[in-house]
Amino acid sequence: MQWQDHAIILGVKRHGETSVIAEVMTRDRGRHLGLVRSGRSRAMQPVLQAGNAVEVLWRARLDEHLGEFRVEPVTLRAARLMETATAVYGVQAMGALLRLLPERDPHPHLFDALEVILDHLHNPADAGELFVRFELAVLNDLGFGLDLAECAATGGRSDLVYVSPKSGRAVSRSAGAPWANKLLLLPPFLGAEGNHAADFDSLAAAFRLTGFFLHRHVYEPRGIEAVAARDGFVQAALKALNPALPALSGPNGISA
């Protein structure tokens, strides 16, 4: 059996003296593992770096086997991804999010989003907003999508400023006023109107929002913690928008 697909390197694990097991995100076949012979060679090491786009040819006798990858470089962006903290942490954090999904389960929209984000990680403001949207997309694919299009109480689509921590649905300012201290903030750039760019406050609120639902629906039930790379990314993205900001602390990398 064999197939060929466009892929992005997520990571590698040493296998024997000269080979590696590569973990990639493919467009049509989801997250996939495969053996790369001579993957530790000088020629292959620069190619098998997280964030690089490659073309992979997978071969195996049976579909359920690990199989073997033949890898050809397409876009070698790994060196550039080492230049900023948002990029370094962002690559790791998105890889961890994709590992929450079943192996070999196609998610072409996540692959497309990953490619876009990897090309914008050097810009902290853009990277932060795109990363939040990526987290929301992963939550949706895991079956825990948020409904931010209309008010849970009134059905209205204007002045949505809160999110219910119980239902994950948006709430308007007037409907949520009596319970404002128990609701999560809905950043304007994530609202139904979506005509605002992310700034420091709205991005911090967005990280709290996605962090809350990832913890409640994914990490806590599975008995795992968010990877440290997410905290690193959150701090780097927010600090770039406010250089005077001290080191952040607290759940999900954001001070209360």
Short mmCIF file of C-alpha atoms in Angstrom, two decimals:
data_model
loop_
_atom_site.label_atom_id
_atom_site.label_comp_id
_atom_site.label_asym_id
_atom_site.label_seq_id
_atom_site.Cartn_x
_atom_site.Cartn_y
_atom_site.Cartn_z
CA MET A 1 0.00 0.00 0.00
CA GLN A 2 1.14 3.55 -0.60
CA TRP A 3 -0.05 7.13 -0.80
CA GLN A 4 1.45 10.58 -1.31
CA ASP A 5 0.43 13.79 0.43
CA HIS A 6 1.54 17.27 1.38
CA ALA A 7 2.59 17.39 5.05
CA ILE A 8 4.04 19.54 7.82
CA ILE A 9 6.64 18.14 10.18
CA LEU A 10 5.46 18.06 13.82
CA GLY A 11 8.42 16.23 15.33
CA VAL A 12 10.76 13.24 15.13
CA LYS A 13 11.87 10.48 17.46
CA ARG A 14 15.16 8.64 17.16
CA HIS A 15 14.87 5.06 15.94
CA GLY A 16 18.00 2.95 15.89
CA GLU A 17 21.36 4.37 14.92
CA THR A 18 20.48 6.26 11.76
CA SER A 19 16.70 6.39 11.35
CA VAL A 20 13.86 8.38 12.92
CA ILE A 21 10.12 8.06 13.30
CA ALA A 22 8.64 11.23 11.86
CA GLU A 23 5.32 12.65 13.00
CA VAL A 24 3.62 14.78 10.35
CA MET A 25 0.30 16.49 9.79
CA THR A 26 -0.96 15.63 6.33
CA ARG A 27 -3.75 17.41 4.54
CA ASP A 28 -5.85 14.39 3.61
CA ARG A 29 -4.83 11.76 6.15
CA GLY A 30 -4.43 13.71 9.35
CA ARG A 31 -1.64 13.20 11.82
CA HIS A 32 0.52 10.30 10.71
CA LEU A 33 3.70 8.54 11.79
CA GLY A 34 6.27 6.87 9.58
CA LEU A 35 9.83 5.58 9.62
CA VAL A 36 12.40 7.68 7.78
CA ARG A 37 15.52 5.69 7.02
CA SER A 38 18.74 7.71 7.37
CA GLY A 39 16.63 10.42 8.97
CA ARG A 40 19.55 11.42 11.19
CA SER A 41 21.84 12.08 8.24
CA ARG A 42 23.20 15.56 7.55
CA ALA A 43 21.03 15.79 4.47
CA MET A 44 17.78 14.87 6.21
CA GLN A 45 18.13 16.57 9.59
CA PRO A 46 17.47 20.10 8.25
CA VAL A 47 14.41 18.80 6.40
CA LEU A 48 12.87 16.97 9.36
CA GLN A 49 12.50 20.06 11.54
CA ALA A 50 9.15 21.06 13.05
CA GLY A 51 7.26 23.53 10.89
CA ASN A 52 8.79 22.52 7.57
CA ALA A 53 6.44 21.69 4.71
CA VAL A 54 7.31 18.49 2.86
CA GLU A 55 5.93 16.00 0.38
CA VAL A 56 5.70 12.51 1.84
CA LEU A 57 5.35 9.15 0.13
CA TRP A 58 4.14 6.51 2.60
CA ARG A 59 4.55 2.79 1.96
CA ALA A 60 3.61 -0.26 4.02
CA ARG A 61 2.51 -3.81 3.43
CA LEU A 62 -0.70 -3.30 5.44
CA ASP A 63 -2.59 -0.11 6.24
CA GLU A 64 -2.32 -0.66 10.02
CA HIS A 65 1.50 -0.87 9.89
CA LEU A 66 3.75 2.02 10.88
CA GLY A 67 5.07 2.21 7.33
CA GLU A 68 7.96 4.11 5.85
CA PHE A 69 8.13 7.71 4.68
CA ARG A 70 10.08 9.03 1.75
CA VAL A 71 10.36 12.78 2.38
CA GLU A 72 11.01 15.61 -0.08
CA PRO A 73 11.37 19.24 1.10
CA VAL A 74 8.88 21.85 -0.07
CA THR A 75 9.17 24.87 2.27
CA LEU A 76 11.98 24.92 4.82
CA ARG A 77 10.76 27.52 7.30
CA ALA A 78 12.21 25.98 10.49
CA ALA A 79 15.21 28.33 10.61
CA ARG A 80 12.95 31.37 10.51
CA LEU A 81 10.71 29.86 13.18
CA MET A 82 13.67 29.94 15.56
CA GLU A 83 13.95 33.74 15.37
CA THR A 84 11.08 34.76 17.70
CA ALA A 85 9.65 33.39 20.93
CA THR A 86 6.11 33.33 19.51
CA ALA A 87 7.31 31.13 16.66
CA VAL A 88 9.38 28.77 18.81
CA TYR A 89 6.57 28.21 21.31
CA GLY A 90 3.81 28.37 18.72
CA VAL A 91 5.11 25.44 16.68
CA GLN A 92 5.33 23.27 19.79
CA ALA A 93 1.93 24.34 21.12
CA MET A 94 0.11 23.67 17.86
CA GLY A 95 1.77 20.28 17.55
CA ALA A 96 0.49 19.44 21.04
CA LEU A 97 -3.03 20.52 20.06
CA LEU A 98 -2.98 18.28 17.00
CA ARG A 99 -1.91 15.34 19.17
CA LEU A 100 -5.23 15.64 20.98
CA LEU A 101 -6.89 14.38 17.79
CA PRO A 102 -6.98 10.71 16.78
CA GLU A 103 -4.07 9.58 14.62
CA ARG A 104 -4.86 9.21 10.90
CA ASP A 105 -8.11 11.18 11.27
CA PRO A 106 -8.37 13.73 8.41
CA HIS A 107 -8.76 17.40 9.35
CA PRO A 108 -7.91 19.29 6.13
CA HIS A 109 -9.11 22.65 7.48
CA LEU A 110 -6.71 22.34 10.42
CA PHE A 111 -3.88 21.53 8.05
CA ASP A 112 -4.68 24.63 5.97
CA ALA A 113 -4.91 26.77 9.11
CA LEU A 114 -1.59 25.40 10.36
CA GLU A 115 0.15 26.40 7.14
CA VAL A 116 -1.22 29.94 7.36
CA ILE A 117 -0.27 30.37 11.01
CA LEU A 118 3.27 29.06 10.49
CA ASP A 119 3.84 31.85 7.98
CA HIS A 120 2.62 34.51 10.46
CA LEU A 121 4.19 33.40 13.74
CA HIS A 122 6.86 36.10 13.43
CA ASN A 123 4.15 38.77 13.90
CA PRO A 124 2.96 38.43 17.53
CA ALA A 125 -0.36 40.24 17.06
CA ASP A 126 -1.34 38.16 14.04
CA ALA A 127 0.08 35.00 15.61
CA GLY A 128 -1.93 35.41 18.81
CA GLU A 129 -5.25 35.91 17.04
CA LEU A 130 -4.64 33.05 14.60
CA PHE A 131 -3.54 30.73 17.41
CA VAL A 132 -6.76 31.39 19.36
CA ARG A 133 -8.81 30.61 16.28
CA PHE A 134 -6.79 27.41 15.84
CA GLU A 135 -7.60 26.38 19.43
CA LEU A 136 -11.29 27.05 18.78
CA ALA A 137 -11.13 24.91 15.63
CA VAL A 138 -9.50 22.05 17.54
CA LEU A 139 -12.17 22.30 20.25
CA ASN A 140 -14.83 22.14 17.55
CA ASP A 141 -13.29 19.05 15.94
CA LEU A 142 -13.12 17.37 19.35
CA GLY A 143 -16.87 17.95 19.74
CA PHE A 144 -16.69 20.91 22.13
CA GLY A 145 -17.18 23.82 19.75
CA LEU A 146 -18.28 27.20 21.10
CA ASP A 147 -21.33 29.00 19.71
CA LEU A 148 -20.31 32.65 19.48
CA ALA A 149 -22.73 33.72 16.76
CA GLU A 150 -25.80 34.62 18.79
CA CYS A 151 -26.96 35.25 22.34
CA ALA A 152 -27.91 32.10 24.24
CA ALA A 153 -30.69 33.99 26.04
CA THR A 154 -32.21 36.20 23.35
CA GLY A 155 -31.00 34.85 20.01
CA GLY A 156 -29.72 38.32 19.14
CA ARG A 157 -26.47 38.80 17.23
CA SER A 158 -25.42 42.24 18.43
CA ASP A 159 -23.52 43.47 21.49
CA LEU A 160 -22.25 39.99 22.38
CA VAL A 161 -19.69 40.51 25.14
CA TYR A 162 -19.81 37.37 27.30
CA VAL A 163 -19.55 33.59 26.99
CA SER A 164 -21.34 31.20 29.33
CA PRO A 165 -18.81 28.88 31.01
CA LYS A 166 -21.52 26.20 31.23
CA SER A 167 -22.85 26.15 27.68
CA GLY A 168 -19.99 27.73 25.70
CA ARG A 169 -22.50 30.06 24.05
CA ALA A 170 -22.31 33.82 23.61
CA VAL A 171 -24.36 36.15 25.83
CA SER A 172 -25.31 39.75 25.11
CA ARG A 173 -24.40 42.63 27.38
CA SER A 174 -27.95 43.20 28.61
CA ALA A 175 -28.80 39.53 29.12
CA GLY A 176 -25.56 38.79 30.92
CA ALA A 177 -25.40 41.90 33.11
CA PRO A 178 -26.85 40.25 36.25
CA TRP A 179 -24.25 37.46 36.08
CA ALA A 180 -21.35 39.40 34.59
CA ASN A 181 -18.90 38.31 37.31
CA LYS A 182 -19.58 34.63 36.53
CA LEU A 183 -19.28 34.87 32.75
CA LEU A 184 -16.21 34.79 30.53
CA LEU A 185 -15.42 37.78 28.35
CA LEU A 186 -15.96 37.44 24.61
CA PRO A 187 -13.18 39.35 22.81
CA PRO A 188 -14.58 41.65 20.09
CA PHE A 189 -12.45 40.06 17.37
CA LEU A 190 -14.16 36.71 18.03
CA GLY A 191 -17.69 38.09 18.07
CA ALA A 192 -20.32 37.73 15.37
CA GLU A 193 -19.44 41.11 13.90
CA GLY A 194 -15.73 40.29 13.93
CA ASN A 195 -14.66 43.75 12.78
CA HIS A 196 -12.06 44.43 15.47
CA ALA A 197 -8.37 43.59 15.43
CA ALA A 198 -6.94 41.91 18.50
CA ASP A 199 -5.24 44.15 21.06
CA PHE A 200 -3.59 43.28 24.38
CA ASP A 201 -6.78 43.13 26.47
CA SER A 202 -8.87 41.25 23.94
CA LEU A 203 -6.07 38.78 23.20
CA ALA A 204 -5.56 38.09 26.92
CA ALA A 205 -9.31 37.49 27.26
CA ALA A 206 -9.24 35.16 24.25
CA PHE A 207 -6.43 33.08 25.75
CA ARG A 208 -8.43 32.79 28.98
CA LEU A 209 -11.50 31.74 27.02
CA THR A 210 -9.91 28.95 25.01
CA GLY A 211 -7.73 27.88 27.94
CA PHE A 212 -10.81 27.49 30.13
CA PHE A 213 -12.67 25.22 27.71
CA LEU A 214 -9.61 23.20 26.77
CA HIS A 215 -9.00 22.52 30.45
CA ARG A 216 -12.62 21.68 31.22
CA HIS A 217 -13.43 19.50 28.22
CA VAL A 218 -10.07 18.06 27.16
CA TYR A 219 -7.20 18.23 29.64
CA GLU A 220 -9.05 17.58 32.89
CA PRO A 221 -11.10 14.59 31.61
CA ARG A 222 -7.96 13.03 30.14
CA GLY A 223 -5.90 13.70 33.25
CA ILE A 224 -3.29 15.75 31.39
CA GLU A 225 -1.92 19.28 31.55
CA ALA A 226 -1.54 21.85 28.81
CA VAL A 227 2.00 21.81 27.46
CA ALA A 228 4.37 24.46 28.80
CA ALA A 229 4.76 25.73 25.24
CA ARG A 230 1.26 27.21 25.39
CA ASP A 231 2.17 29.33 28.40
CA GLY A 232 5.35 30.36 26.64
CA PHE A 233 3.44 31.37 23.53
CA VAL A 234 0.82 33.30 25.51
CA GLN A 235 3.48 35.23 27.40
CA ALA A 236 5.49 35.98 24.27
CA ALA A 237 2.47 37.13 22.27
CA LEU A 238 1.15 39.41 25.03
CA LYS A 239 4.55 40.80 25.96
CA ALA A 240 5.13 41.77 22.33
CA LEU A 241 1.97 43.87 22.49
CA ASN A 242 3.00 45.38 25.84
CA PRO A 243 6.81 45.29 26.30
CA ALA A 244 6.49 46.71 29.83
CA LEU A 245 4.50 43.67 30.92
CA PRO A 246 6.21 41.61 33.68
CA ALA A 247 6.41 37.84 33.53
CA LEU A 248 2.91 36.42 33.63
CA SER A 249 1.67 33.72 35.96
CA GLY A 250 -1.43 31.75 36.76
CA PRO A 251 -3.55 29.16 34.94
CA ASN A 252 -3.07 29.16 31.17
CA GLY A 253 -0.16 31.57 31.47
CA ILE A 254 -2.22 34.66 32.28
CA SER A 255 -2.32 36.51 35.54
CA ALA A 256 -5.74 36.89 37.06
#
